[in-house]
Short mmCIF file of C-alpha atoms and ligand atoms in Angstrom, two decimals:
data_model
loop_
_atom_site.label_atom_id
_atom_site.label_comp_id
_atom_site.label_asym_id
_atom_site.label_seq_id
_atom_site.Cartn_x
_atom_site.Cartn_y
_atom_site.Cartn_z
CA MET A 1 -6.74 -13.42 -42.86
CA GLU A 2 -4.44 -10.47 -42.17
CA MET A 3 -5.92 -7.03 -42.64
CA ASP A 4 -3.84 -4.08 -43.69
CA SER A 5 -3.69 -1.06 -41.44
CA HIS A 6 -5.92 0.97 -43.74
CA MET A 7 -8.70 -1.61 -43.40
CA GLN A 8 -8.36 -1.55 -39.67
CA LYS A 9 -9.12 2.15 -39.56
CA VAL A 10 -12.38 1.74 -41.38
CA LEU A 11 -13.63 -1.14 -39.30
CA PRO A 12 -17.02 -0.63 -37.69
CA THR A 13 -16.96 0.41 -34.04
CA GLU A 14 -17.64 -3.11 -32.71
CA GLU A 15 -13.99 -4.15 -32.75
CA GLU A 16 -13.13 -7.24 -30.83
CA ASP A 17 -10.64 -5.59 -28.56
CA TYR A 18 -13.21 -3.08 -27.31
CA ASP A 19 -14.64 -4.30 -24.04
CA ARG A 20 -17.30 -1.67 -23.56
CA ALA A 21 -18.66 -3.14 -20.32
CA LYS A 22 -15.20 -3.07 -18.81
CA GLU A 23 -14.57 0.52 -19.84
CA LEU A 24 -17.94 1.63 -18.49
CA LYS A 25 -17.17 -0.03 -15.19
CA ALA A 26 -13.71 1.53 -15.03
CA PHE A 27 -15.21 4.98 -15.66
CA ASP A 28 -17.95 4.38 -13.07
CA ASP A 29 -15.39 3.21 -10.51
CA THR A 30 -13.49 6.49 -10.69
CA LYS A 31 -16.57 8.15 -9.10
CA ALA A 32 -15.17 11.36 -10.56
CA GLY A 33 -17.55 11.66 -13.51
CA VAL A 34 -16.86 13.41 -16.78
CA LYS A 35 -15.31 16.30 -14.92
CA GLY A 36 -12.69 13.85 -13.64
CA LEU A 37 -11.72 13.07 -17.26
CA VAL A 38 -11.51 16.73 -18.15
CA ASP A 39 -9.43 17.47 -15.06
CA ALA A 40 -7.09 14.64 -16.09
CA GLY A 41 -6.59 16.50 -19.38
CA VAL A 42 -8.21 14.19 -21.94
CA VAL A 43 -7.99 15.63 -25.46
CA THR A 44 -9.87 12.85 -27.21
CA ILE A 45 -13.05 11.51 -25.74
CA PRO A 46 -13.06 7.89 -24.51
CA ARG A 47 -14.87 5.49 -26.77
CA ILE A 48 -17.75 4.91 -24.35
CA PHE A 49 -18.91 8.47 -25.14
CA CYS A 50 -18.74 8.21 -28.93
CA LEU A 51 -22.07 8.18 -30.71
CA PRO A 52 -22.56 5.36 -33.20
CA PRO A 53 -21.83 6.53 -36.77
CA GLU A 54 -25.48 6.44 -37.81
CA ASP A 55 -26.44 8.70 -34.89
CA ILE A 56 -23.72 11.20 -35.74
CA LEU A 57 -25.01 11.26 -39.27
CA SER A 58 -28.57 11.98 -38.23
CA ALA A 59 -27.37 14.56 -35.70
CA LYS A 60 -25.50 16.31 -38.49
CA LEU A 61 -28.35 16.21 -40.96
CA ASP A 62 -30.58 17.92 -38.45
CA ASP A 63 -27.91 20.36 -37.59
CA HIS A 64 -29.11 23.44 -39.34
CA HIS A 65 -30.85 26.44 -37.95
CA VAL A 66 -34.46 26.88 -38.76
CA ASP A 67 -35.01 30.54 -38.09
CA SER A 68 -38.70 30.47 -38.81
CA PHE A 69 -39.31 28.43 -35.65
CA GLN A 70 -39.11 29.98 -32.24
CA ILE A 71 -40.06 28.27 -29.03
CA PRO A 72 -43.05 30.13 -27.46
CA ILE A 73 -42.37 32.74 -24.78
CA ILE A 74 -45.03 33.25 -22.12
CA ASP A 75 -45.05 36.42 -20.06
CA LEU A 76 -46.79 36.21 -16.67
CA LYS A 77 -46.46 39.94 -15.94
CA ASP A 78 -50.13 40.92 -15.79
CA ILE A 79 -51.53 37.58 -14.76
CA LYS A 80 -52.89 38.70 -11.39
CA SER A 81 -54.01 42.22 -12.23
CA ASP A 82 -55.74 41.74 -15.57
CA PRO A 83 -58.42 39.07 -16.23
CA ASP A 84 -58.01 39.46 -20.00
CA ALA A 85 -54.29 38.82 -19.65
CA HIS A 86 -55.08 35.68 -17.64
CA THR A 87 -57.33 34.34 -20.41
CA GLU A 88 -54.71 35.12 -23.03
CA ILE A 89 -51.99 33.37 -21.01
CA VAL A 90 -54.14 30.22 -20.70
CA GLU A 91 -54.62 30.25 -24.50
CA LYS A 92 -50.88 30.62 -25.08
CA ILE A 93 -50.04 27.83 -22.64
CA LYS A 94 -52.57 25.60 -24.36
CA TYR A 95 -51.02 26.27 -27.76
CA ALA A 96 -47.46 25.77 -26.49
CA SER A 97 -48.33 22.55 -24.63
CA GLU A 98 -50.19 21.07 -27.60
CA LYS A 99 -47.84 22.10 -30.38
CA TRP A 100 -44.41 22.33 -28.78
CA GLY A 101 -44.48 20.67 -25.36
CA PHE A 102 -42.06 23.44 -24.40
CA PHE A 103 -42.12 27.15 -23.59
CA GLN A 104 -39.99 29.82 -21.97
CA LEU A 105 -41.52 31.65 -19.03
CA ILE A 106 -40.70 35.27 -18.20
CA ASN A 107 -41.80 37.54 -15.34
CA HIS A 108 -42.47 34.44 -13.25
CA SER A 109 -41.47 36.05 -9.94
CA ILE A 110 -38.43 33.96 -9.03
CA PRO A 111 -35.86 36.66 -8.23
CA GLN A 112 -32.86 36.86 -10.57
CA ASP A 113 -30.64 36.78 -7.53
CA VAL A 114 -31.99 33.37 -6.46
CA MET A 115 -31.52 32.02 -9.99
CA ASN A 116 -27.92 33.26 -10.13
CA LYS A 117 -27.18 31.81 -6.73
CA VAL A 118 -28.58 28.37 -7.48
CA LEU A 119 -26.52 28.14 -10.69
CA ALA A 120 -23.47 29.21 -8.68
CA GLY A 121 -24.31 26.53 -6.08
CA VAL A 122 -24.32 23.86 -8.81
CA HIS A 123 -20.88 25.03 -9.95
CA ARG A 124 -19.65 24.90 -6.35
CA PHE A 125 -20.86 21.34 -5.84
CA HIS A 126 -19.33 19.95 -9.02
CA GLU A 127 -16.11 21.93 -8.70
CA GLN A 128 -15.25 20.97 -5.13
CA PRO A 129 -12.48 18.46 -4.41
CA ASN A 130 -13.16 14.94 -5.64
CA ASP A 131 -12.93 13.27 -2.27
CA VAL A 132 -15.93 15.27 -1.01
CA LYS A 133 -17.99 14.65 -4.16
CA MET A 134 -17.20 10.94 -4.27
CA GLY A 135 -18.99 10.41 -0.99
CA PHE A 136 -22.25 11.21 -2.78
CA TYR A 137 -21.57 9.00 -5.81
CA SER A 138 -24.24 6.33 -6.25
CA ARG A 139 -26.40 4.47 -8.78
CA GLU A 140 -29.17 3.68 -6.31
CA ASN A 141 -32.34 5.38 -7.50
CA GLU A 142 -33.86 5.21 -4.03
CA LYS A 143 -31.20 7.52 -2.60
CA LYS A 144 -32.61 11.00 -2.07
CA VAL A 145 -29.27 12.69 -2.58
CA ARG A 146 -26.87 11.27 -5.11
CA PHE A 147 -24.09 12.33 -7.41
CA THR A 148 -23.73 10.31 -10.57
CA SER A 149 -22.56 10.46 -14.13
CA ASN A 150 -25.08 9.24 -16.70
CA TYR A 151 -27.98 7.59 -14.84
CA ASP A 152 -28.35 5.28 -17.86
CA LEU A 153 -24.61 4.57 -18.19
CA TYR A 154 -25.06 0.81 -18.56
CA GLN A 155 -28.15 0.95 -20.79
CA SER A 156 -27.40 3.65 -23.33
CA LYS A 157 -25.59 3.17 -26.62
CA ALA A 158 -23.23 6.06 -25.85
CA ALA A 159 -22.55 7.86 -22.60
CA SER A 160 -23.15 11.61 -22.49
CA TRP A 161 -20.72 14.37 -21.54
CA ARG A 162 -22.47 15.19 -18.27
CA ASP A 163 -22.45 14.73 -14.49
CA THR A 164 -25.51 15.10 -12.26
CA LEU A 165 -26.35 15.78 -8.65
CA VAL A 166 -29.89 14.59 -7.86
CA CYS A 167 -31.67 15.93 -4.76
CA VAL A 168 -35.20 14.82 -3.90
CA MET A 169 -36.92 17.81 -2.27
CA ALA A 170 -40.45 16.46 -1.71
CA PRO A 171 -42.30 14.51 -0.49
CA ASN A 172 -40.43 13.25 2.58
CA PRO A 173 -37.22 15.18 2.07
CA PRO A 174 -34.13 13.85 3.78
CA PRO A 175 -32.79 15.74 6.82
CA PRO A 176 -31.22 18.97 5.45
CA GLU A 177 -27.72 17.85 6.52
CA GLU A 178 -27.89 15.19 3.83
CA TYR A 179 -27.86 17.77 1.04
CA PRO A 180 -24.31 18.71 0.03
CA PHE A 181 -23.01 21.62 2.04
CA ALA A 182 -21.82 23.38 -1.15
CA CYS A 183 -25.41 24.06 -2.30
CA ARG A 184 -27.69 23.03 0.59
CA GLU A 185 -29.19 26.41 1.50
CA ILE A 186 -29.74 27.64 -2.01
CA LEU A 187 -31.27 24.37 -3.24
CA MET A 188 -33.79 24.53 -0.41
CA GLU A 189 -34.57 28.16 -1.15
CA TYR A 190 -34.85 27.60 -4.91
CA SER A 191 -37.08 24.59 -4.30
CA LYS A 192 -39.64 26.77 -2.48
CA HIS A 193 -39.68 29.30 -5.30
CA VAL A 194 -40.00 26.70 -8.00
CA GLN A 195 -42.83 25.08 -6.08
CA ASN A 196 -44.72 28.38 -5.96
CA ILE A 197 -44.35 28.93 -9.66
CA SER A 198 -45.43 25.38 -10.39
CA GLN A 199 -48.57 25.83 -8.36
CA ILE A 200 -49.43 28.64 -10.78
CA LEU A 201 -48.39 26.58 -13.80
CA PHE A 202 -50.46 23.54 -12.86
CA GLY A 203 -53.44 25.89 -12.39
CA LEU A 204 -52.95 27.35 -15.87
CA LEU A 205 -52.39 23.92 -17.40
CA SER A 206 -55.59 22.62 -15.77
CA GLU A 207 -57.52 25.55 -17.24
CA ALA A 208 -55.87 24.97 -20.60
CA LEU A 209 -57.28 21.44 -20.49
CA GLY A 210 -60.71 22.87 -19.70
CA LEU A 211 -60.61 21.64 -16.10
CA ASN A 212 -61.07 23.28 -12.73
CA PRO A 213 -57.85 25.23 -11.90
CA SER A 214 -57.01 22.97 -8.97
CA HIS A 215 -57.55 19.72 -10.88
CA LEU A 216 -53.92 18.77 -11.54
CA THR A 217 -52.68 19.75 -8.09
CA ASP A 218 -55.61 17.88 -6.49
CA MET A 219 -54.47 14.80 -8.41
CA GLY A 220 -51.07 15.12 -6.76
CA CYS A 221 -49.09 16.14 -9.84
CA MET A 222 -46.84 18.39 -7.79
CA GLU A 223 -46.70 16.30 -4.66
CA GLY A 224 -43.08 15.44 -5.31
CA HIS A 225 -40.19 17.17 -6.95
CA ALA A 226 -36.50 16.54 -7.37
CA LEU A 227 -33.74 18.85 -8.54
CA PHE A 228 -31.31 17.49 -11.13
CA CYS A 229 -28.25 19.73 -10.99
CA GLN A 230 -26.64 19.13 -14.37
CA TYR A 231 -23.00 19.88 -15.13
CA TYR A 232 -21.73 19.73 -18.71
CA PRO A 233 -17.93 20.10 -18.77
CA ALA A 234 -16.25 21.67 -21.80
CA CYS A 235 -15.84 18.92 -24.37
CA PRO A 236 -12.69 18.55 -26.50
CA GLU A 237 -14.56 16.73 -29.33
CA PRO A 238 -18.13 18.05 -29.30
CA ASP A 239 -18.99 16.53 -32.69
CA ARG A 240 -18.57 12.97 -31.44
CA THR A 241 -20.92 12.95 -28.45
CA LEU A 242 -23.82 14.79 -26.78
CA GLY A 243 -24.22 16.57 -23.46
CA HIS A 244 -27.57 14.90 -22.97
CA ALA A 245 -28.84 12.27 -25.40
CA LYS A 246 -32.30 12.83 -26.82
CA HIS A 247 -35.04 11.89 -24.39
CA CYS A 248 -38.42 12.87 -22.98
CA ASP A 249 -38.88 13.53 -19.28
CA PRO A 250 -40.60 10.81 -17.23
CA ASP A 251 -42.53 13.25 -15.00
CA PHE A 252 -45.63 15.47 -15.17
CA LEU A 253 -43.85 18.76 -15.65
CA THR A 254 -40.27 20.02 -15.78
CA VAL A 255 -39.11 23.52 -14.88
CA LEU A 256 -35.58 24.13 -16.10
CA LEU A 257 -33.13 26.91 -15.41
CA GLN A 258 -30.17 27.10 -17.80
CA ASP A 259 -27.13 29.35 -17.79
CA GLN A 260 -26.03 31.52 -20.72
CA ILE A 261 -24.00 28.91 -22.65
CA GLY A 262 -26.77 27.23 -24.66
CA GLY A 263 -26.99 23.83 -26.32
CA LEU A 264 -30.49 22.70 -25.37
CA GLN A 265 -32.57 21.72 -28.41
CA VAL A 266 -36.16 20.59 -28.85
CA LEU A 267 -37.49 18.36 -31.60
CA HIS A 268 -40.20 20.27 -33.44
CA GLN A 269 -41.68 19.12 -36.75
CA ASP A 270 -38.61 16.93 -37.31
CA HIS A 271 -36.15 19.76 -36.73
CA TRP A 272 -33.90 20.31 -33.74
CA ILE A 273 -34.69 23.84 -32.61
CA ASP A 274 -32.38 25.74 -30.23
CA VAL A 275 -33.77 26.89 -26.91
CA PRO A 276 -31.68 30.04 -26.68
CA PRO A 277 -30.66 31.25 -23.23
CA LEU A 278 -32.96 34.12 -22.27
CA GLU A 279 -31.87 36.16 -19.28
CA GLY A 280 -34.25 35.64 -16.37
CA ALA A 281 -36.37 33.00 -18.12
CA LEU A 282 -37.34 29.53 -16.96
CA ILE A 283 -37.97 26.76 -19.47
CA VAL A 284 -41.06 24.65 -18.92
CA ASN A 285 -41.79 21.33 -20.58
CA ILE A 286 -44.51 18.71 -20.49
CA GLY A 287 -43.42 15.26 -19.25
CA ASP A 288 -44.66 11.81 -20.25
CA LEU A 289 -47.05 11.52 -17.31
CA LEU A 290 -48.87 14.71 -18.30
CA GLN A 291 -49.10 13.50 -21.90
CA LEU A 292 -50.59 10.30 -20.52
CA ILE A 293 -53.20 11.87 -18.19
CA SER A 294 -54.12 14.49 -20.79
CA ASN A 295 -54.76 11.61 -23.20
CA ASP A 296 -52.25 13.01 -25.73
CA LYS A 297 -53.72 16.53 -25.65
CA PHE A 298 -50.40 17.83 -24.31
CA ARG A 299 -47.17 16.51 -25.77
CA SER A 300 -44.03 15.28 -24.08
CA VAL A 301 -41.41 16.16 -26.65
CA GLN A 302 -37.89 14.88 -27.24
CA HIS A 303 -35.06 17.19 -26.39
CA ARG A 304 -31.28 16.95 -26.08
CA VAL A 305 -28.21 19.01 -25.18
CA LEU A 306 -25.30 19.36 -27.58
CA ALA A 307 -21.78 18.97 -26.28
CA ASN A 308 -19.78 22.15 -26.49
CA ARG A 309 -16.15 23.29 -26.54
CA ALA A 310 -17.28 26.07 -24.24
CA GLY A 311 -18.12 25.23 -20.70
CA PRO A 312 -18.84 24.11 -18.16
CA ARG A 313 -22.54 24.65 -18.75
CA VAL A 314 -24.87 24.13 -15.80
CA SER A 315 -28.62 23.79 -15.45
CA VAL A 316 -31.05 23.10 -12.62
CA VAL A 317 -33.83 20.82 -13.75
CA CYS A 318 -36.84 20.44 -11.49
CA LEU A 319 -38.95 17.35 -12.18
CA PHE A 320 -42.46 17.28 -10.75
CA SER A 321 -43.83 13.86 -10.14
CA THR A 322 -45.54 12.07 -7.30
CA THR A 323 -42.81 10.00 -5.79
CA HIS A 324 -39.40 9.88 -7.47
CA PHE A 325 -38.74 6.22 -6.85
CA GLN A 326 -39.91 6.37 -3.24
CA PRO A 327 -42.38 3.60 -2.40
CA SER A 328 -45.84 4.53 -3.64
CA ASN A 329 -48.93 2.84 -4.94
CA LYS A 330 -50.27 5.70 -7.02
CA PHE A 331 -51.92 4.95 -10.30
CA CYS A 332 -52.29 7.22 -13.23
CA GLY A 333 -54.39 7.08 -16.36
CA PRO A 334 -56.22 9.49 -18.68
CA ILE A 335 -58.32 12.05 -16.75
CA LYS A 336 -61.95 10.89 -16.79
CA GLU A 337 -63.35 14.40 -17.35
CA LEU A 338 -61.46 14.62 -20.63
CA LEU A 339 -62.81 11.39 -22.05
CA SER A 340 -65.87 10.97 -24.25
CA ALA A 341 -67.15 8.79 -27.05
CA SER A 342 -65.08 10.82 -29.48
CA ASN A 343 -62.07 10.92 -27.15
CA PRO A 344 -61.66 7.39 -25.80
CA PRO A 345 -58.75 6.59 -23.44
CA LEU A 346 -55.47 6.02 -25.28
CA TYR A 347 -53.60 4.60 -22.28
CA LYS A 348 -54.29 2.05 -19.60
CA GLU A 349 -54.12 2.88 -15.90
CA THR A 350 -50.66 2.19 -14.58
CA LEU A 351 -48.74 2.28 -11.33
CA ILE A 352 -46.46 5.29 -11.58
CA LYS A 353 -43.59 3.35 -10.05
CA ASP A 354 -43.95 0.63 -12.72
CA PHE A 355 -43.84 3.30 -15.40
CA LEU A 356 -40.66 4.77 -13.93
CA ASN A 357 -39.00 1.40 -13.57
CA PHE A 358 -39.90 0.56 -17.12
CA HIS A 359 -38.50 3.89 -18.24
CA CYS A 360 -35.21 3.10 -16.53
CA SER A 361 -34.99 -0.49 -17.64
CA LEU A 362 -35.22 0.54 -21.28
CA GLY A 363 -32.43 3.01 -20.92
CA VAL A 364 -35.17 5.14 -22.25
CA LEU A 365 -33.14 8.26 -22.16
CA ASN A 366 -31.85 7.10 -25.52
CA ASN A 367 -34.79 5.18 -26.69
CA HIS A 368 -37.67 7.12 -25.53
CA ASP A 369 -40.82 6.65 -27.49
CA CYS A 370 -41.13 3.13 -26.12
CA ALA A 371 -42.08 4.07 -22.58
CA LEU A 372 -45.44 5.65 -23.43
CA ALA A 373 -45.98 3.33 -26.35
CA PHE A 374 -45.87 0.42 -23.92
CA LEU A 375 -48.93 1.77 -22.12
CA ARG A 376 -50.93 2.57 -25.21
CA LEU A 377 -54.21 0.71 -25.52
C1 LIG B 1 -33.07 16.93 -18.28
C2 LIG B 1 -32.80 17.85 -19.39
C3 LIG B 1 -31.59 19.75 -20.22
C4 LIG B 1 -30.60 20.75 -19.77
O1 LIG B 1 -32.32 16.97 -17.28
O2 LIG B 1 -34.05 16.15 -18.37
O3 LIG B 1 -33.46 17.76 -20.39
O4 LIG B 1 -30.57 21.84 -20.36
N1 LIG B 1 -31.83 18.77 -19.24
O5 LIG B 1 -29.84 20.47 -18.84
NI1 LIG B 2 -35.12 16.48 -20.09
#
């Protein structure tokens, strides 16, 4: 039966002439990422990026500001000099990790200059000529240095308006020459700083769980870390897609540095709450693996990044985990010292690499709750 042109416009998105797989492949094959589209002057976003109508609807419904909520801010200023301040900081971290899974950290001792330079380095990498960047383009998780657009491109319902440079910094870093020249030095310098601050954070988190301060580091929680250098180009139709689809992080802990543009939001009591840029601050969030070993005491919380007409926005996201897809036979399960008759284990022991593979295979960045749910006893 013939349909009139009006009917055609209101057809659902699954039209027969839309070969999504083919369009994804064509985009992937450009190896130029979302920035390549923007450079080519697109004024409407390709269909592979469009959120399904029901997701747009729920994004809109949530899209109001809830001023009464503010993500916790933790100030480390007096942590060394004042024992009372130390105790208070542990209490605040405990509250933030239990109730929000997120906090902003100020007076953390990473110099402002280093933070500015690493953000500038991320701009330099993504804004260099395509032929240099393309050499890094890959979808192989095992690669320690890779440029990609949407790690879950082929699994997610809608692609996000974002490109990423991933650099594994530990353990077993690649020879320094393998990091892109545009940001090599500053990534290595930032990595040392972020490692120092995480040593402090894992100590405070251990105490907040009622454990010996070295417990989480002794378990190897910060043995490995990778930097995800995110680049969110300006988007001509920000209402139709996201910069980063909602997800939880598949690591123990994430330390995130964002620029001044904004767009990061955290799900809190069923509301999307802005994480406003705060000069000099780092954002810290609990990952799935820490929720798992803390036996749900600490929460790994969904977050997302809105697309924006302003941009590009950049962020440097440091994920602490044991291995980052390198071969490893580490297990993780709820910490024995936390368990009791009234607090039985909620998760089974699991190989970390199996957890990560499962995470990826689900395209979990869009579909997140499943990854931890799968391990629940
Ligand atoms: C991530 C993430 C948010 C941001 O990379 O896991 O949540 O602000 N990024 O870039
Ligand atoms: Ni994240």
